[in-house]
Amino acid sequence: MNKKRFLSIALILVILLSSFQLEVAVDLGNLTQYEMNIILNTEDHTVEGEQKVIFTNNYNTDLNSLVFHLYPNSYESYETLPAIGGMYLMEGEEMPKLTEEQKGNIKIKQVYINDKKTKYTDENQILKINMEEPLKKGEKIEVKIGFAVKIPEGHHRLHHLEGVYSLTNWYPILSVYNDKDKKWDENPFHTIGESNYSDISNYDVELTVPKRMVAAPTGTIIEEKENGENKTIVIRAEKVRDFVIFMSDKYKVETKEVDGIKVSNYHILEEGKKDSKTADILLDEVVKTVRFMNKTIGKYPYDELRIAETYLGGGAMEYPQAIQMGRYWDMEDINIEESASFLIEAAVHETIHQWWYVAVGNNEFEEPFLDESLTVFTTAYYFEKEYGKNHQNGIDSAIRNSIYPSTLLPLNSNVDQFKDWGDYGEAIYRRGPAFFESLKQKVGEEKFIKILRTYYERNEFKNATIEGLLNIIEEVAGKDIKISMESAVTQPNYYPEDIELTQEERDVYYLNQEKRYLKESEKRNGLIIGSIALRALEGEDVIIVKPEYLSEEDLTKFEQFTQMLIKDGTGRFDLQMKVKEEKNITETDKQGNLILIGYPNKHSVIKEMSSELPIKLDGETIDIEGISIKNENITGTFIAENPNNREKLVQVIFLYENTAVEKNNINNGIEVREGYIIYDISIYKYNPMYSHDKQFIIDTKDIEIQGKYKSSK
């Protein structure tokens, strides 16, 4: 290459790169500044005060107006109320009315521009200020807004209840100007999904509250200054796209640190009530999630993150440096290694939103797919990587096994295009995450993570777009992949068949699901009939003992029942069960897991164990811990520890011998045959795969008795 030409190109590149770096630096150096001085009144549940907004016109045009969102006005009626999960009315049911206590709103008292009182309009959740002189590109303006917020009572994002205050989307927040369309975003907060949309700003807030109040805000608490019965909390938040505060005098705070980030859980501890381990469990999981995201996607850009328990109903919500949770419940007996409860899954999901919405923003009204679907996918990816491929909240279960063909809008639809939360949920929470799994399978995991990391690095502190994501996909994975994924996100009825579970994967999924159900039932109920099936599912040998005295007709029934046990009734997976004739049972066999079927008075193994079994079958009555039932025309089943080896189990399925033989006689649903009888329904009822919460079932001719004879193994 010509040396002069090379130097010229190099010089141009240096200039371009320097300009790019300078532009970024100037952009972050001219962020909108909010300075608030507000007071919480706990008597009438209001927040009142003034905010000063210092705004620099960084857009490529002169501005004739300024627009602020007034999201609290969405709480004035049921029709506009942004309830998580939506509200469902019965056919013909009228829309209810909010009580005065349930209503929320924001009232603008006055507006000043550069200390001059200014006219404004306030309608449809929008404060619009028309300026006398255009604000030219690069010019700065100071806007003062006096306002009062009425905090609604209830369980919504913005609420107060029983001394807990959730201030979310609560103050006049500057809208985003679209340079391309030459207009401000004026979308109201929609009733479906989320509608947050704002640019990164800085906040300095002075909040006056009763002195016992504990606050969990966006940002960092600089100091607290007491003044009689009140105190003023000084808060600073830098480079955040929103500002929230959660408050209560009942908050207890637990804190941990991860990668230099302080993570705190503010949980409600009512006087006289025992503190549960739930807050610690959630805090631990959030810490794990932060560590995972730091390593996998990119470093969290803030030094504090708070989790706040509130009275939010229907879910949880993400905000800058803060996660809004609903009420906690006792989770001391959870097994996170296999399955995450709703609270844990929600905490992980909202933590991941700290990357997809907080650090990387987007227009949630116009492109909810971009942050919500990606967060659902990344949540499932976290559980898979942290706890294994078969985790109940992992990708195979939460995404690949949960999609099916259906009619739905394109993934790039606006929130107001969905007719209800069901349509929104199917597209954004189910099919949207499948988009990212399909992309991962198409390009491979290494390139996929490179796409996400690049997306994060390029858009940190910015508002991303679907178009921008597709361009990064093309850059990393090629044009053909981009074309494929662009079609996926823009065409209706998206359904990626390529990510469906294979039959082998589906069998493993159902095997693990069945094991989880049985384990959870054991945890709740102690030893259950299904416990012996669980032993088989986990690989232990189980012997089904075939009685010696079966007639030809009864042999058919026995074999049908046995095949159902071995193949679990669906053929999805084989249980570790084998059939062995009673006469061939060894002393070693008698110390293992056994399923004994037959007459109590004729079956040699049942007779041998009878005296040590919890249900006595060998007399004129059947005895269960002091309760006696006449031993006449009775069948049933029960589970017990094997008397020969307490580490193993025995399931007894007992039948009664028919002494008055009548061939092919059907009486009251009972088929009477030579030798003994089997109730047809018992074939299914006594199957340990389907008895998840019982220790015994006893059937007489007319009634059924079932229950537990002891609480645990």
XYZ file of C-alpha atoms in Angstrom:
713
model
C 0.000 0.000 0.000
C 1.150 3.544 -0.758
C 2.667 4.976 2.437
C 1.052 8.423 2.065
C -2.337 6.843 1.428
C -1.924 4.624 4.505
C -1.119 7.622 6.715
C -4.117 9.542 5.399
C -6.495 6.673 6.134
C -4.992 6.219 9.602
C -5.385 9.919 10.332
C -9.043 9.854 9.245
C -9.715 6.844 11.495
C -8.091 8.575 14.468
C -10.234 11.665 13.907
C -13.417 9.621 13.540
C -12.723 7.560 16.646
C -11.815 10.664 18.643
C -15.034 12.327 17.542
C -17.027 9.272 18.551
C -15.415 9.208 22.009
C -15.922 12.948 22.412
C -19.581 12.652 21.442
C -20.160 9.951 24.056
C -18.330 11.972 26.712
C -20.306 15.136 25.920
C -23.574 13.165 25.929
C -22.922 11.763 29.404
C -21.661 15.132 30.579
C -24.877 16.885 29.555
C -27.396 14.571 31.121
C -30.688 15.975 32.319
C -30.444 16.863 36.008
C -33.390 16.445 38.426
C -33.229 18.259 41.772
C -36.164 17.370 44.022
C -37.288 18.577 47.417
C -40.316 16.572 48.520
C -42.270 15.708 51.664
C -44.183 12.502 52.401
C -47.398 13.070 54.343
C -48.434 9.798 55.993
C -51.760 11.225 57.175
C -53.271 11.850 53.751
C -50.777 9.645 51.838
C -49.401 12.316 49.539
C -46.026 13.426 48.279
C -45.690 17.127 47.695
C -42.869 19.401 46.621
C -40.931 20.818 43.737
C -38.508 19.496 41.202
C -36.023 21.464 39.150
C -35.098 19.946 35.806
C -31.988 21.211 34.051
C -32.190 20.073 30.441
C -29.750 20.490 27.553
C -31.110 20.123 24.040
C -28.912 17.344 22.662
C -31.270 16.638 19.781
C -30.557 17.582 16.181
C -33.328 20.147 15.998
C -34.706 23.175 17.803
C -37.454 22.405 20.310
C -40.652 24.433 20.561
C -42.046 22.489 23.510
C -41.140 20.194 26.387
C -43.170 17.118 27.318
C -43.291 15.318 30.659
C -45.099 12.066 31.426
C -47.592 12.172 34.329
C -47.932 8.434 34.860
C -49.737 8.669 38.263
C -52.869 9.867 36.446
C -53.286 6.328 35.077
C -54.549 5.436 38.580
C -57.670 7.581 38.350
C -59.934 4.837 36.941
C -60.108 1.094 36.308
C -60.093 1.748 32.565
C -56.562 3.186 32.702
C -55.180 1.335 35.744
C -51.889 -0.432 34.868
C -52.480 -3.611 36.870
C -49.877 -6.379 36.590
C -51.509 -9.337 34.871
C -54.611 -7.301 34.033
C -58.149 -7.401 35.401
C -60.685 -9.879 34.116
C -64.417 -9.273 34.105
C -67.128 -11.893 33.719
C -69.263 -11.602 30.611
C -71.784 -8.827 31.146
C -70.001 -7.577 34.270
C -69.643 -3.808 34.435
C -66.328 -2.114 34.968
C -66.107 -1.387 38.715
C -65.434 2.047 40.147
C -62.400 2.908 42.213
C -63.014 4.254 45.681
C -61.443 7.602 46.530
C -58.798 5.787 48.573
C -57.923 3.563 45.591
C -57.486 6.481 43.209
C -54.116 8.045 42.521
C -53.096 11.114 40.574
C -50.605 13.920 40.203
C -51.575 17.587 40.294
C -49.338 20.213 38.725
C -49.347 23.404 40.795
C -47.099 25.658 38.749
C -44.388 25.574 36.098
C -41.464 27.987 35.710
C -38.966 28.171 32.870
C -35.751 29.953 33.835
C -37.641 31.383 36.850
C -40.470 32.757 34.685
C -43.971 31.390 35.325
C -45.129 29.533 32.244
C -48.399 28.229 30.836
C -48.859 24.499 30.319
C -51.451 21.853 29.469
C -52.132 18.723 31.514
C -54.149 15.957 29.835
C -53.971 12.233 28.987
C -51.007 11.710 31.359
C -48.994 14.395 29.566
C -47.660 17.748 30.805
C -46.881 19.895 27.756
C -45.020 23.194 27.996
C -45.023 25.370 24.881
C -42.041 27.707 24.993
C -42.078 31.315 23.873
C -38.715 30.928 22.145
C -37.413 27.690 20.566
C -34.734 25.911 22.547
C -31.864 25.619 20.106
C -29.594 22.615 19.814
C -26.976 22.704 22.560
C -28.862 25.274 24.672
C -29.718 24.629 28.323
C -32.993 25.347 30.123
C -34.168 25.173 33.743
C -37.718 23.983 34.425
C -39.301 24.111 37.892
C -42.442 22.083 38.507
C -44.465 22.190 41.692
C -46.589 19.072 42.114
C -48.509 16.879 44.543
C -49.041 13.129 44.191
C -51.958 11.296 45.776
C -50.701 7.766 46.441
C -53.434 5.171 45.816
C -54.258 2.544 48.389
C -53.949 -0.950 46.991
C -51.643 -3.510 45.457
C -50.431 -1.829 42.278
C -47.000 -0.555 41.289
C -47.708 2.850 42.848
C -49.389 2.272 46.195
C -49.524 2.585 49.934
C -50.839 -0.093 52.278
C -50.339 -0.853 55.973
C -47.466 1.581 56.347
C -45.578 0.548 53.201
C -45.129 3.118 50.403
C -44.184 2.323 46.806
C -43.308 5.434 44.819
C -42.864 4.239 41.239
C -43.505 6.254 38.048
C -44.605 8.972 40.444
C -43.170 12.351 39.384
C -43.171 14.384 36.139
C -40.512 12.663 34.034
C -39.151 14.188 30.845
C -40.235 12.380 27.700
C -37.948 11.241 24.853
C -37.868 13.231 21.619
C -37.810 11.277 18.347
C -35.406 13.051 15.988
C -36.672 11.039 13.042
C -40.380 11.777 13.550
C -39.746 15.233 15.012
C -42.059 14.717 17.978
C -42.057 13.842 21.667
C -43.216 10.458 22.916
C -46.711 11.043 24.333
C -47.844 7.448 24.886
C -49.752 7.009 28.165
C -48.883 4.210 30.552
C -50.798 1.338 28.987
C -52.929 -1.139 30.929
C -51.035 -4.074 29.380
C -47.327 -4.658 29.908
C -45.051 -1.780 30.830
C -44.724 1.616 29.174
C -41.605 3.052 30.796
C -39.519 5.081 28.368
C -36.977 7.707 29.336
C -33.360 8.734 28.903
C -30.529 8.464 31.407
C -30.490 11.358 33.902
C -28.936 12.396 37.220
C -30.949 12.936 40.410
C -30.370 14.834 43.635
C -33.296 14.299 45.984
C -34.131 15.541 49.458
C -36.983 13.513 50.934
C -38.596 14.435 54.256
C -40.339 11.567 56.090
C -41.168 10.471 59.656
C -37.875 9.709 61.359
C -38.617 5.971 61.840
C -39.133 5.501 58.111
C -36.605 3.301 56.309
C -36.164 4.169 52.629
C -34.997 1.953 49.759
C -34.420 4.340 46.830
C -32.710 4.340 43.486
C -29.159 5.622 43.976
C -27.159 6.172 47.159
C -28.269 7.639 50.477
C -25.770 10.402 51.177
C -27.019 11.380 54.653
C -30.061 11.502 56.939
C -30.739 14.677 58.933
C -33.228 14.485 61.824
C -35.549 17.396 62.556
C -37.889 16.694 65.474
C -40.261 13.880 64.514
C -39.083 13.947 60.919
C -35.877 13.431 59.006
C -34.612 14.457 55.602
C -32.960 11.776 53.495
C -30.467 13.070 50.937
C -30.182 10.796 47.899
C -28.004 10.952 44.809
C -28.492 8.793 41.713
C -26.327 9.108 38.624
C -26.944 7.853 35.087
C -30.328 6.272 35.791
C -33.402 6.348 33.576
C -35.945 6.581 36.402
C -36.099 7.172 40.153
C -38.149 5.193 42.692
C -38.469 5.012 46.471
C -39.867 2.228 48.668
C -40.479 3.107 52.320
C -41.729 1.583 55.547
C -41.043 1.796 59.261
C -41.348 -2.020 59.291
C -38.371 -2.658 57.029
C -35.535 -4.844 58.224
C -32.463 -4.790 56.000
C -30.151 -7.676 55.086
C -27.049 -6.873 53.004
C -24.406 -8.786 51.057
C -21.680 -7.777 48.633
C -20.836 -9.258 45.236
C -18.128 -8.017 42.847
C -17.947 -4.746 44.785
C -21.733 -4.218 44.545
C -23.791 -3.795 47.713
C -27.033 -5.798 47.484
C -29.685 -5.182 50.163
C -33.049 -6.809 50.862
C -35.640 -4.600 52.593
C -38.249 -6.965 54.006
C -41.298 -6.324 56.162
C -40.954 -7.518 59.740
C -44.130 -6.890 61.684
C -43.939 -6.458 65.430
C -44.284 -9.720 67.330
C -43.837 -11.903 64.243
C -40.998 -14.339 63.642
C -38.476 -13.459 60.952
C -38.394 -16.150 58.237
C -35.462 -17.188 56.063
C -37.178 -16.029 52.879
C -35.393 -12.681 52.726
C -32.008 -14.404 53.042
C -32.911 -16.968 50.382
C -33.951 -14.243 47.935
C -30.897 -12.144 48.729
C -28.600 -15.117 48.072
C -30.246 -15.789 44.722
C -30.035 -12.151 43.640
C -26.335 -12.133 44.559
C -25.800 -15.264 42.432
C -27.668 -13.637 39.560
C -25.593 -10.454 39.714
C -22.391 -12.514 39.698
C -23.650 -14.566 36.728
C -24.675 -11.504 34.699
C -21.419 -9.688 35.460
C -19.473 -12.663 34.136
C -21.718 -13.579 31.212
C -23.018 -10.255 29.853
C -21.065 -7.356 31.363
C -20.458 -5.538 34.643
C -23.423 -3.988 36.442
C -22.853 -0.219 36.133
C -23.969 0.755 39.650
C -22.545 0.056 43.079
C -25.861 -0.631 44.857
C -28.931 -2.772 44.201
C -31.973 -2.978 46.477
C -34.789 -5.525 46.760
C -37.932 -4.245 48.483
C -40.871 -6.248 49.786
C -44.108 -4.334 49.184
C -47.817 -5.096 48.833
C -47.559 -5.362 45.051
C -50.002 -7.934 43.688
C -49.618 -10.189 40.667
C -45.861 -10.166 40.204
C -42.742 -8.057 40.627
C -41.239 -5.034 38.861
C -37.841 -3.719 37.852
C -36.553 -0.179 38.375
C -33.084 1.389 38.338
C -31.099 -0.106 41.215
C -34.319 -1.367 42.820
C -36.582 -4.395 42.549
C -40.186 -4.201 43.719
C -41.421 -7.517 45.110
C -44.801 -8.541 46.458
C -45.298 -10.032 49.918
C -42.914 -12.795 50.922
C -44.013 -16.194 52.156
C -42.125 -18.872 54.070
C -39.692 -20.708 51.767
C -37.581 -22.530 54.324
C -38.247 -25.968 52.792
C -37.597 -25.133 49.145
C -35.260 -27.165 46.940
C -33.796 -24.522 44.641
C -31.503 -27.113 43.075
C -34.459 -28.560 41.144
C -37.153 -25.909 40.985
C -37.525 -22.214 41.816
C -40.676 -20.940 43.479
C -42.444 -17.915 42.017
C -40.721 -15.531 44.450
C -37.246 -16.776 43.535
C -37.946 -16.800 39.818
C -39.367 -13.275 40.058
C -36.340 -11.985 41.987
C -33.963 -13.455 39.392
C -36.074 -12.100 36.520
C -36.154 -8.552 37.916
C -32.433 -8.671 38.676
C -31.718 -9.562 35.047
C -33.888 -6.596 34.057
C -31.162 -4.477 35.649
C -29.228 -5.277 32.468
C -32.169 -5.458 30.025
C -34.114 -2.223 30.680
C -32.104 -0.418 33.376
C -28.620 -0.377 31.838
C -29.822 -1.000 28.271
C -33.109 0.828 27.854
C -35.741 0.673 25.134
C -39.203 1.980 24.320
C -41.306 -0.503 26.294
C -44.513 0.833 24.753
C -43.407 0.279 21.158
C -40.953 -2.633 21.515
C -41.726 -4.611 24.702
C -40.118 -7.689 23.116
C -36.704 -6.134 23.384
C -36.332 -6.095 27.159
C -39.091 -8.429 28.394
C -38.570 -11.412 26.078
C -34.794 -11.158 26.432
C -35.136 -11.075 30.226
C -37.395 -14.158 30.251
C -34.860 -16.005 28.094
C -31.869 -14.898 30.172
C -33.670 -15.939 33.352
C -34.141 -19.471 32.002
C -30.536 -19.456 30.790
C -29.380 -18.476 34.293
C -31.235 -21.381 35.941
C -29.843 -23.816 33.377
C -26.273 -22.648 33.875
C -26.517 -22.318 37.650
C -28.409 -25.549 38.417
C -28.278 -27.784 35.342
C -30.102 -28.498 32.117
C -32.990 -30.312 33.814
C -33.934 -27.480 36.176
C -37.656 -26.773 36.195
C -37.023 -23.096 35.386
C -34.370 -23.783 32.759
C -34.618 -23.376 29.000
C -35.882 -26.878 28.208
C -38.803 -26.615 30.596
C -39.596 -22.891 30.599
C -39.098 -22.216 26.880
C -38.639 -25.238 24.625
C -41.410 -27.300 26.199
C -43.861 -24.439 26.670
C -44.454 -23.244 23.099
C -47.063 -24.473 20.638
C -48.414 -23.216 17.309
C -51.038 -20.505 17.696
C -52.231 -17.266 16.195
C -50.386 -14.241 17.542
C -49.166 -10.792 16.587
C -45.590 -10.203 15.429
C -43.031 -9.992 18.210
C -42.282 -6.354 17.345
C -45.860 -5.234 18.115
C -46.680 -2.255 20.358
C -48.354 -2.954 23.704
C -51.567 -1.249 22.561
C -51.908 -3.725 19.691
C -52.505 -6.661 22.044
C -56.162 -7.165 22.923
C -55.444 -8.469 26.444
C -52.768 -9.774 28.792
C -53.234 -13.292 27.393
C -52.226 -12.222 23.881
C -49.393 -10.121 25.259
C -48.139 -12.956 27.457
C -48.169 -15.529 24.663
C -46.158 -13.299 22.335
C -43.799 -11.598 24.792
C -43.344 -14.157 27.585
C -43.488 -17.385 25.537
C -42.734 -16.917 21.855
C -40.344 -13.987 22.345
C -37.933 -15.956 24.555
C -38.096 -18.780 21.982
C -36.666 -16.289 19.445
C -33.471 -16.051 21.504
C -33.221 -19.810 22.012
C -33.650 -20.315 18.263
C -30.919 -17.754 17.631
C -28.635 -19.546 20.107
C -29.169 -22.891 18.386
C -28.594 -21.365 14.937
C -25.295 -19.627 15.723
C -23.972 -21.688 18.619
C -23.608 -20.631 22.237
C -20.266 -18.848 21.859
C -21.465 -16.505 19.097
C -24.793 -16.047 20.843
C -23.146 -14.776 24.025
C -20.940 -12.527 21.889
C -24.120 -11.029 20.383
C -25.563 -10.317 23.843
C -22.308 -8.905 25.180
C -21.941 -6.644 22.137
C -25.569 -5.532 22.459
C -24.947 -4.655 26.112
C -21.668 -2.805 25.496
C -23.027 -0.778 22.570
C -26.246 0.234 24.313
C -25.271 0.736 27.954
C -26.956 3.954 29.173
C -28.769 4.255 25.830
C -32.138 3.232 24.417
C -31.739 0.248 22.121
C -33.972 -0.816 19.221
C -34.885 -4.113 17.562
C -33.232 -2.819 14.394
C -30.020 -2.261 16.332
C -30.144 -5.789 17.770
C -30.623 -7.256 14.281
C -27.635 -5.288 13.009
C -25.454 -6.747 15.767
C -26.735 -10.235 14.885
C -25.631 -9.629 11.286
C -22.256 -8.289 12.419
C -21.504 -11.339 14.584
C -23.354 -14.157 12.784
C -23.824 -13.042 9.179
C -26.468 -11.659 6.878
C -28.415 -14.916 6.436
C -28.948 -15.236 10.184
C -30.085 -11.626 10.357
C -32.609 -12.174 7.542
C -33.947 -15.264 9.314
C -34.290 -13.531 12.687
C -35.725 -10.372 11.136
C -38.494 -12.485 9.614
C -39.042 -14.170 12.974
C -39.560 -10.876 14.774
C -41.678 -9.142 12.142
C -44.009 -11.902 10.875
C -47.176 -13.015 12.730
C -47.602 -16.488 14.250
C -43.886 -16.998 14.888
C -43.229 -20.598 15.870
C -39.648 -21.963 15.858
C -40.120 -25.701 15.326
C -36.345 -26.127 15.305
C -36.117 -25.674 19.075
C -38.778 -28.233 20.056
C -37.620 -30.939 22.434
C -36.677 -34.217 20.776
C -38.575 -37.296 21.928
C -35.595 -38.330 24.021
C -35.398 -34.874 25.623
C -39.148 -34.893 26.210
C -38.910 -38.255 27.959
C -36.163 -36.920 30.221
C -38.259 -33.814 30.885
C -41.300 -35.822 31.972
C -39.141 -38.159 34.041
C -37.675 -35.241 35.964
C -41.068 -33.586 36.272
C -42.543 -36.747 37.798
C -39.648 -37.034 40.217
C -40.139 -33.428 41.295
C -43.860 -33.926 41.897
C -43.216 -37.001 44.013
C -40.434 -35.346 46.005
C -42.559 -32.285 46.692
C -45.438 -34.497 47.805
C -43.111 -36.459 50.109
C -41.921 -33.189 51.601
C -45.505 -32.156 52.346
C -46.937 -35.511 53.408
C -44.120 -37.749 54.527
C -44.004 -41.312 53.203
C -46.562 -41.769 50.391
C -47.602 -44.609 48.103
C -45.764 -42.779 45.322
C -42.516 -43.043 47.292
C -41.832 -46.499 45.876
C -42.298 -45.157 42.343
C -39.841 -42.368 43.194
C -37.279 -44.996 44.256
C -37.706 -46.663 40.878
C -37.442 -43.339 39.002
C -34.188 -42.592 40.825
C -32.686 -45.887 39.732
C -33.313 -48.201 42.663
C -34.510 -51.728 41.900
C -38.131 -52.517 42.726
C -39.435 -56.092 42.573
C -43.092 -56.764 41.778
C -43.840 -60.100 43.397
C -46.113 -62.302 41.272
C -48.371 -64.488 43.436
C -48.394 -68.234 42.875
C -52.162 -68.704 42.723
C -53.341 -66.676 39.729
C -55.996 -68.104 37.452
C -55.745 -67.540 33.704
C -58.252 -64.695 33.805
C -56.528 -63.024 36.720
C -53.129 -63.467 35.114
C -54.239 -61.135 32.290
C -55.249 -58.452 34.801
C -52.028 -58.840 36.746
C -49.902 -58.504 33.623
C -51.820 -55.412 32.491
C -51.295 -53.828 35.873
C -47.612 -54.795 35.902
C -46.980 -53.375 32.448
C -48.640 -50.161 33.516
C -46.269 -49.926 36.479
C -43.169 -50.671 34.426
C -44.118 -48.300 31.597
C -45.816 -45.725 33.915
C -49.026 -45.848 31.879
C -47.660 -43.544 29.176
C -44.613 -45.328 27.860
C -42.533 -42.170 28.365
C -39.890 -43.903 30.429
C -39.068 -47.264 31.977
C -39.198 -47.669 35.730
C -36.551 -49.801 37.368
C -39.059 -52.534 38.183
C -38.920 -56.237 37.485
C -41.373 -59.064 38.082
C -40.347 -62.109 40.086
C -42.479 -65.080 41.032
C -43.289 -65.473 44.676
C -41.690 -68.925 44.885
C -38.370 -67.542 43.586
C -38.042 -64.653 46.038
C -34.767 -64.864 47.968
C -33.876 -63.572 51.405
C -31.844 -60.860 49.711
C -34.865 -59.880 47.604
C -36.951 -59.559 50.759
C -34.639 -56.752 51.940
C -35.215 -54.602 48.852
C -38.035 -52.437 47.514
C -41.075 -54.664 46.983
C -44.585 -54.404 45.550
C -46.622 -57.266 46.995
C -49.940 -58.132 45.337
C -52.259 -60.862 46.612
C -54.340 -62.306 49.408
C -52.976 -61.430 52.845
C -53.646 -64.957 54.097
C -51.987 -66.732 51.169
C -49.138 -64.516 50.049
C -46.049 -65.866 51.823
C -44.137 -62.563 51.965
C -47.159 -60.569 53.180
C -47.815 -63.201 55.846
C -44.187 -63.129 56.925
C -44.205 -59.320 57.304
C -47.745 -58.995 58.628
C -46.972 -58.461 62.287
C -44.674 -55.505 61.547
C -46.801 -53.732 58.947
C -48.724 -50.559 59.948
C -52.028 -52.020 58.694
C -53.015 -55.447 60.056
C -54.674 -57.624 57.419
C -54.675 -61.163 58.828
C -57.672 -61.094 61.189
C -61.432 -60.713 61.013
C -60.888 -56.949 60.939
C -58.426 -54.666 59.201
C -56.748 -52.523 61.855
C -55.163 -49.083 61.297
C -53.714 -47.673 64.522
C -56.702 -48.595 66.653
C -59.357 -48.159 63.954
C -60.972 -51.442 62.839
C -62.826 -52.244 59.628
C -64.615 -55.544 59.126
C -62.436 -57.640 56.829
C -65.097 -58.554 54.333
C -64.998 -57.813 50.603
C -62.178 -55.311 51.109
C -59.252 -54.448 48.840
C -56.680 -51.714 49.180
C -53.073 -50.634 49.207
C -50.615 -49.000 51.576
C -46.951 -48.061 51.796
C -44.521 -48.895 54.601
C -40.877 -49.222 55.386
C -39.666 -52.733 54.625
C -39.571 -54.542 58.002
C -36.495 -56.450 56.798
C -34.610 -53.274 55.830
C -35.851 -49.877 56.960
C -33.922 -48.166 54.147
C -36.215 -49.821 51.593
C -39.974 -49.723 51.023
C -42.805 -52.144 50.546
C -46.139 -51.428 48.888
C -48.862 -53.931 49.690
C -51.809 -54.257 47.301
C -54.187 -56.582 49.092
C -57.100 -58.399 47.509
C -59.727 -60.583 49.091
C -60.372 -64.171 48.257
C -63.844 -64.910 46.921
C -65.211 -67.842 48.897
C -68.611 -67.813 47.156
C -67.396 -68.304 43.597
C -69.600 -66.976 40.804
C -68.004 -66.833 37.391
C -68.615 -63.776 35.181
C -71.028 -62.181 37.625
C -71.014 -58.379 37.623
C -72.362 -56.915 40.852
C -72.153 -53.235 41.821
C -69.231 -52.630 39.511
C -67.265 -55.580 40.923
C -66.208 -58.394 38.613
C -66.295 -61.651 40.583
C -63.985 -64.391 39.372
C -62.754 -67.725 40.570
C -59.908 -67.274 43.032
C -60.145 -63.583 43.924
C -61.481 -60.269 42.623
C -59.950 -57.029 41.393
C -61.944 -53.823 41.296
C -61.358 -52.506 37.774
C -60.757 -48.987 39.102
C -58.058 -50.304 41.433
C -55.728 -50.976 38.543
C -55.253 -47.224 38.253
C -55.993 -46.178 41.788
C -53.351 -48.415 43.338
C -50.638 -47.428 40.880
C -47.931 -45.671 42.934
C -47.284 -43.258 40.037
C -50.701 -41.686 40.645
C -50.932 -41.716 44.437
C -48.915 -38.633 45.318
C -50.382 -37.675 48.682
C -51.724 -40.824 50.363
C -50.310 -43.541 52.575
C -53.226 -45.908 52.247
C -56.381 -46.509 50.204
C -59.022 -48.966 51.365
C -62.022 -49.906 49.222
C -65.128 -51.649 50.402
C -68.095 -52.506 48.253
C -69.686 -49.096 48.872
C -67.123 -46.667 50.272
C -63.479 -45.669 49.994
C -61.209 -44.693 52.884
C -57.867 -43.018 52.262
C -55.382 -41.003 54.223
C -52.263 -41.187 56.360
C -51.409 -43.313 59.335
C -48.258 -41.375 60.143
C -46.913 -37.974 59.227
C -43.450 -38.888 58.034
C -41.104 -41.708 57.319
